[in-house]
CSV table of C-alpha atoms in Angstrom, one decimal:
chain,number,residue,atom,x,y,z
D,269,GLU,CA,66.0,130.0,52.4
D,270,ALA,CA,66.6,132.7,55.0
D,271,GLU,CA,70.0,132.6,56.7
D,272,VAL,CA,71.8,134.3,59.6
D,273,ALA,CA,74.4,136.6,58.2
D,274,GLN,CA,77.7,137.4,59.9
D,275,SER,CA,80.7,139.6,59.0
D,276,PRO,CA,83.5,139.5,58.7
D,277,ARG,CA,84.1,135.8,58.1
D,278,TYR,CA,87.8,136.1,59.2
D,279,LYS,CA,89.5,138.6,61.4
D,280,ILE,CA,93.2,138.8,62.4
D,281,THR,CA,94.0,141.4,65.0
D,282,GLU,CA,96.9,142.1,67.4
D,283,LYS,CA,96.4,141.7,71.1
D,284,SER,CA,95.2,144.9,72.9
D,285,GLN,CA,93.4,146.0,69.8
D,286,ALA,CA,89.6,146.4,69.5
D,287,VAL,CA,87.6,144.1,67.3
D,288,ALA,CA,83.9,144.0,66.4
D,289,PHE,CA,81.7,141.4,64.8
D,290,TRP,CA,78.3,141.9,63.2
D,291,CYS,CA,75.3,139.6,63.0
D,292,ASP,CA,72.0,139.9,61.1
D,293,PRO,CA,69.5,137.3,62.2
D,294,ILE,CA,66.7,135.8,60.2
D,295,SER,CA,63.9,138.3,59.7
D,296,GLY,CA,61.3,138.0,62.4
D,297,HIS,CA,63.5,136.1,64.9
D,298,ALA,CA,63.2,137.8,68.2
D,299,THR,CA,65.9,135.9,70.0
D,300,LEU,CA,69.5,136.3,69.1
D,301,TYR,CA,72.5,134.5,70.5
D,302,TRP,CA,76.3,135.0,70.4
D,303,TYR,CA,78.4,131.9,71.0
D,304,ARG,CA,82.2,131.3,71.2
D,305,GLN,CA,83.5,128.0,69.9
D,306,ILE,CA,87.1,127.1,70.8
D,307,LEU,CA,88.7,124.6,68.5
D,308,GLY,CA,87.8,121.1,69.6
D,309,GLN,CA,84.9,122.2,71.8
D,310,GLY,CA,81.2,122.9,71.5
D,311,PRO,CA,79.8,126.4,71.3
D,312,GLU,CA,79.5,128.2,74.6
D,313,LEU,CA,76.8,130.9,75.0
D,314,LEU,CA,78.2,134.4,75.6
D,315,VAL,CA,75.0,136.4,75.4
D,316,GLN,CA,71.3,136.0,74.6
D,317,PHE,CA,69.0,138.8,73.5
D,318,GLN,CA,65.2,138.9,73.4
D,319,ASP,CA,64.4,141.7,71.0
D,320,GLU,CA,66.7,144.5,72.2
D,321,SER,CA,67.0,143.3,75.8
D,322,VAL,CA,69.8,141.1,77.2
D,323,VAL,CA,68.3,137.9,78.7
D,324,ASP,CA,71.5,136.2,79.7
D,325,ASP,CA,75.0,137.5,79.7
D,326,SER,CA,76.3,135.5,82.6
D,327,GLN,CA,79.1,134.0,80.6
D,328,LEU,CA,80.2,137.2,78.9
D,329,PRO,CA,83.6,138.5,80.1
D,330,LYS,CA,82.2,142.0,80.7
D,331,ASP,CA,85.6,143.6,81.4
D,332,ARG,CA,86.4,143.3,77.7
D,333,PHE,CA,83.4,142.0,75.9
D,334,SER,CA,80.2,144.0,75.1
D,335,ALA,CA,77.2,143.3,72.9
D,336,GLU,CA,74.3,145.3,71.7
D,337,ARG,CA,71.2,144.9,69.7
D,338,LEU,CA,69.9,148.5,69.7
D,339,LYS,CA,66.9,148.2,67.4
D,340,GLY,CA,66.1,144.6,68.2
D,341,VAL,CA,67.3,143.4,64.8
D,342,ASP,CA,71.0,143.1,64.0
D,343,SER,CA,73.7,142.9,66.7
D,344,THR,CA,77.3,143.7,67.3
D,345,LEU,CA,79.8,141.9,69.6
D,346,LYS,CA,82.9,143.8,70.6
D,347,ILE,CA,86.1,142.9,72.3
D,348,GLN,CA,88.4,145.5,73.7
D,349,PRO,CA,91.2,144.9,74.3
D,350,ALA,CA,91.6,141.5,72.5
D,351,GLU,CA,93.8,138.9,74.2
D,352,LEU,CA,95.5,135.9,72.7
D,353,GLY,CA,93.0,133.6,74.4
D,354,ASP,CA,90.1,135.2,72.5
D,355,SER,CA,91.2,133.4,69.3
D,356,ALA,CA,88.1,131.3,68.5
D,357,MET,CA,85.1,131.1,66.2
D,358,TYR,CA,82.3,133.5,67.1
D,359,LEU,CA,78.9,132.2,66.1
D,360,CYS,CA,75.6,134.1,65.9
D,361,ALA,CA,72.3,132.3,66.0
D,362,SER,CA,68.7,133.3,66.0
D,363,SER,CA,65.4,131.7,66.9
D,364,GLN,CA,61.7,132.5,66.7
D,365,ASN,CA,60.6,130.8,69.8
D,366,ARG,CA,63.7,130.2,72.0
D,367,ASN,CA,63.9,126.6,70.9
D,368,GLU,CA,65.3,125.8,67.5
D,369,GLN,CA,68.3,127.9,66.7
D,370,TYR,CA,69.6,128.8,63.3
D,371,PHE,CA,73.3,129.5,63.0
D,372,GLY,CA,75.4,131.8,60.9
D,373,PRO,CA,78.7,130.9,59.3
D,374,GLY,CA,80.7,132.4,62.1
D,375,THR,CA,83.6,134.8,62.4
D,376,ARG,CA,87.0,133.2,62.9
D,377,LEU,CA,89.1,135.5,65.1
D,378,THR,CA,92.9,135.1,65.4
D,379,VAL,CA,94.6,137.3,67.9
D,380,THR,CA,98.4,137.6,67.4
F,162,ALA,CA,76.4,121.8,87.4
F,163,GLN,CA,74.4,121.3,84.2
F,164,SER,CA,76.4,119.6,81.5
F,165,VAL,CA,76.2,117.7,78.2
F,166,SER,CA,78.6,114.8,77.6
F,167,GLN,CA,79.5,113.3,74.3
F,168,HIS,CA,81.4,110.1,74.9
F,169,ASN,CA,83.2,109.7,71.6
F,170,HIS,CA,85.7,112.3,70.5
F,171,HIS,CA,86.4,110.8,67.1
F,172,VAL,CA,84.7,107.9,65.3
F,173,ILE,CA,85.9,106.3,62.2
F,174,LEU,CA,83.6,104.1,60.2
F,175,SER,CA,83.5,102.5,56.8
F,176,GLU,CA,80.6,103.2,54.4
F,177,ALA,CA,77.5,101.2,55.1
F,178,ALA,CA,78.5,100.7,58.8
F,179,SER,CA,75.9,101.6,61.5
F,180,LEU,CA,76.4,104.6,63.6
F,181,GLU,CA,75.6,105.4,67.2
F,182,LEU,CA,76.8,108.5,68.9
F,183,GLY,CA,76.3,108.9,72.6
F,184,CYS,CA,75.0,111.9,74.4
F,185,ASN,CA,74.2,112.3,78.1
F,186,TYR,CA,73.1,115.3,80.0
F,187,SER,CA,72.8,116.3,83.6
F,188,TYR,CA,69.8,118.7,83.7
F,189,GLY,CA,66.8,118.5,86.0
F,190,GLY,CA,63.3,119.1,84.8
F,191,THR,CA,62.0,119.5,81.3
F,192,VAL,CA,64.5,119.8,78.5
F,193,ASN,CA,64.5,120.2,74.8
F,194,LEU,CA,67.2,118.1,73.0
F,195,PHE,CA,68.9,118.6,69.7
F,196,TRP,CA,71.6,117.2,67.4
F,197,TYR,CA,73.4,119.6,65.2
F,198,VAL,CA,75.8,118.7,62.4
F,199,GLN,CA,78.7,120.8,61.0
F,200,TYR,CA,80.0,119.6,57.6
F,201,PRO,CA,83.5,120.7,56.7
F,202,GLY,CA,83.6,124.4,55.9
F,203,GLN,CA,79.9,124.9,56.6
F,204,HIS,CA,77.9,126.3,59.5
F,205,LEU,CA,76.0,124.4,62.2
F,206,GLN,CA,72.8,122.8,60.9
F,207,LEU,CA,70.0,121.2,62.8
F,208,LEU,CA,69.8,117.5,62.3
F,209,LEU,CA,66.9,116.7,64.6
F,210,LYS,CA,65.1,117.8,67.7
F,211,TYR,CA,63.0,116.5,70.6
F,212,PHE,CA,60.6,118.6,72.5
F,213,SER,CA,58.0,116.0,73.7
F,214,GLY,CA,55.9,113.0,72.5
F,215,ASP,CA,57.4,110.0,70.8
F,216,PRO,CA,60.9,109.6,72.2
F,217,LEU,CA,62.2,108.3,68.9
F,218,VAL,CA,62.6,111.2,66.6
F,219,LYS,CA,63.6,111.1,62.9
F,220,GLY,CA,65.7,113.8,61.3
F,221,ILE,CA,67.2,114.7,58.0
F,222,LYS,CA,69.4,112.4,55.9
F,223,GLY,CA,68.3,109.2,57.6
F,224,PHE,CA,69.3,110.1,61.1
F,225,GLU,CA,67.3,109.3,64.2
F,226,ALA,CA,67.7,109.8,67.9
F,227,GLU,CA,66.1,108.2,70.9
F,228,PHE,CA,65.4,110.1,74.1
F,229,ILE,CA,65.6,107.8,77.2
F,230,LYS,CA,64.6,109.9,80.1
F,231,SER,CA,65.7,107.4,82.8
F,232,LYS,CA,69.2,107.4,81.4
F,233,PHE,CA,69.3,111.1,80.6
F,234,SER,CA,70.4,110.1,77.1
F,235,PHE,CA,69.7,111.2,73.6
F,236,ASN,CA,71.8,109.0,71.3
F,237,LEU,CA,72.1,109.6,67.6
F,238,ARG,CA,71.8,106.7,65.2
F,239,LYS,CA,72.0,106.0,61.5
F,240,PRO,CA,71.7,102.4,60.1
F,241,SER,CA,74.1,102.9,57.2
F,242,VAL,CA,76.5,105.8,57.0
F,243,GLN,CA,77.8,107.4,53.8
F,244,TRP,CA,81.0,109.2,53.0
F,245,SER,CA,79.1,112.4,52.9
F,246,ASP,CA,78.2,112.0,56.6
F,247,THR,CA,81.8,112.9,57.5
F,248,ALA,CA,81.3,115.9,59.8
F,249,GLU,CA,81.3,117.1,63.4
F,250,TYR,CA,78.2,116.2,65.4
F,251,PHE,CA,77.0,118.2,68.4
F,252,CYS,CA,74.4,117.3,71.0
F,253,ALA,CA,72.7,120.2,72.6
F,254,VAL,CA,70.3,120.5,75.5
F,255,SER,CA,68.0,123.4,76.2
F,256,ASN,CA,66.5,124.3,79.5
F,257,ASN,CA,66.6,128.0,80.0
F,258,ASP,CA,69.7,128.2,77.9
F,259,MET,CA,71.3,126.0,75.3
F,260,ARG,CA,74.3,123.9,76.3
F,261,PHE,CA,76.4,122.0,73.7
F,262,GLY,CA,78.5,118.9,74.1
F,263,ALA,CA,82.1,119.0,73.0
F,264,GLY,CA,81.3,117.3,69.7
F,265,THR,CA,82.1,114.0,68.0
F,266,ARG,CA,84.1,114.0,64.8
F,267,LEU,CA,82.8,111.4,62.4
F,268,THR,CA,85.1,110.2,59.6
F,269,VAL,CA,83.5,107.8,57.0
F,270,LYS,CA,86.0,106.0,54.8
F,271,PRO,CA,84.8,105.3,51.3
């Protein structure tokens, strides 16, 4: 069964450092999502791509976060500089028709 | 503002007990509704979904949910829970974007 791949699974970084996460969606899925999930809360959408174009990044803190999906396949989410409050699980999901989303295992970020 | 509310933060049940987890949303217009489950150490998985048609939808592992439009609700049910149902359950609503509830942690005691 096809899955969404994410790496790394865990990342520990010091505040003010740069950090990047990678996501490879299910083959053929045009829509890709990045979510942030703080412990005890549900996932919150950070950015949504349709192919290589950003559809929604209204909740992305653009002063420090950036995301790209240059070829419309895999995607990278970057934080620079990282802050203590960025500690969370970062989830990637993909969908074929903007409805049912398939989630990857996530990257757990700890900022010290 | 658009929101999704899950009323129960943590539910503890014994095996064979019946389960109902509440979910309410505050969206106008047409929505798609989902329940996702996250088992310990695993990623989010789709449990069931409602797009249109019969408001009673059946999902995997014996779960079902009922969409009541007048109440803006999409409650999850299971007649008899098992220890393996211990997990975190998230209700989600999709309009133009997907919004998740805060989740309900279910603990089933053997």
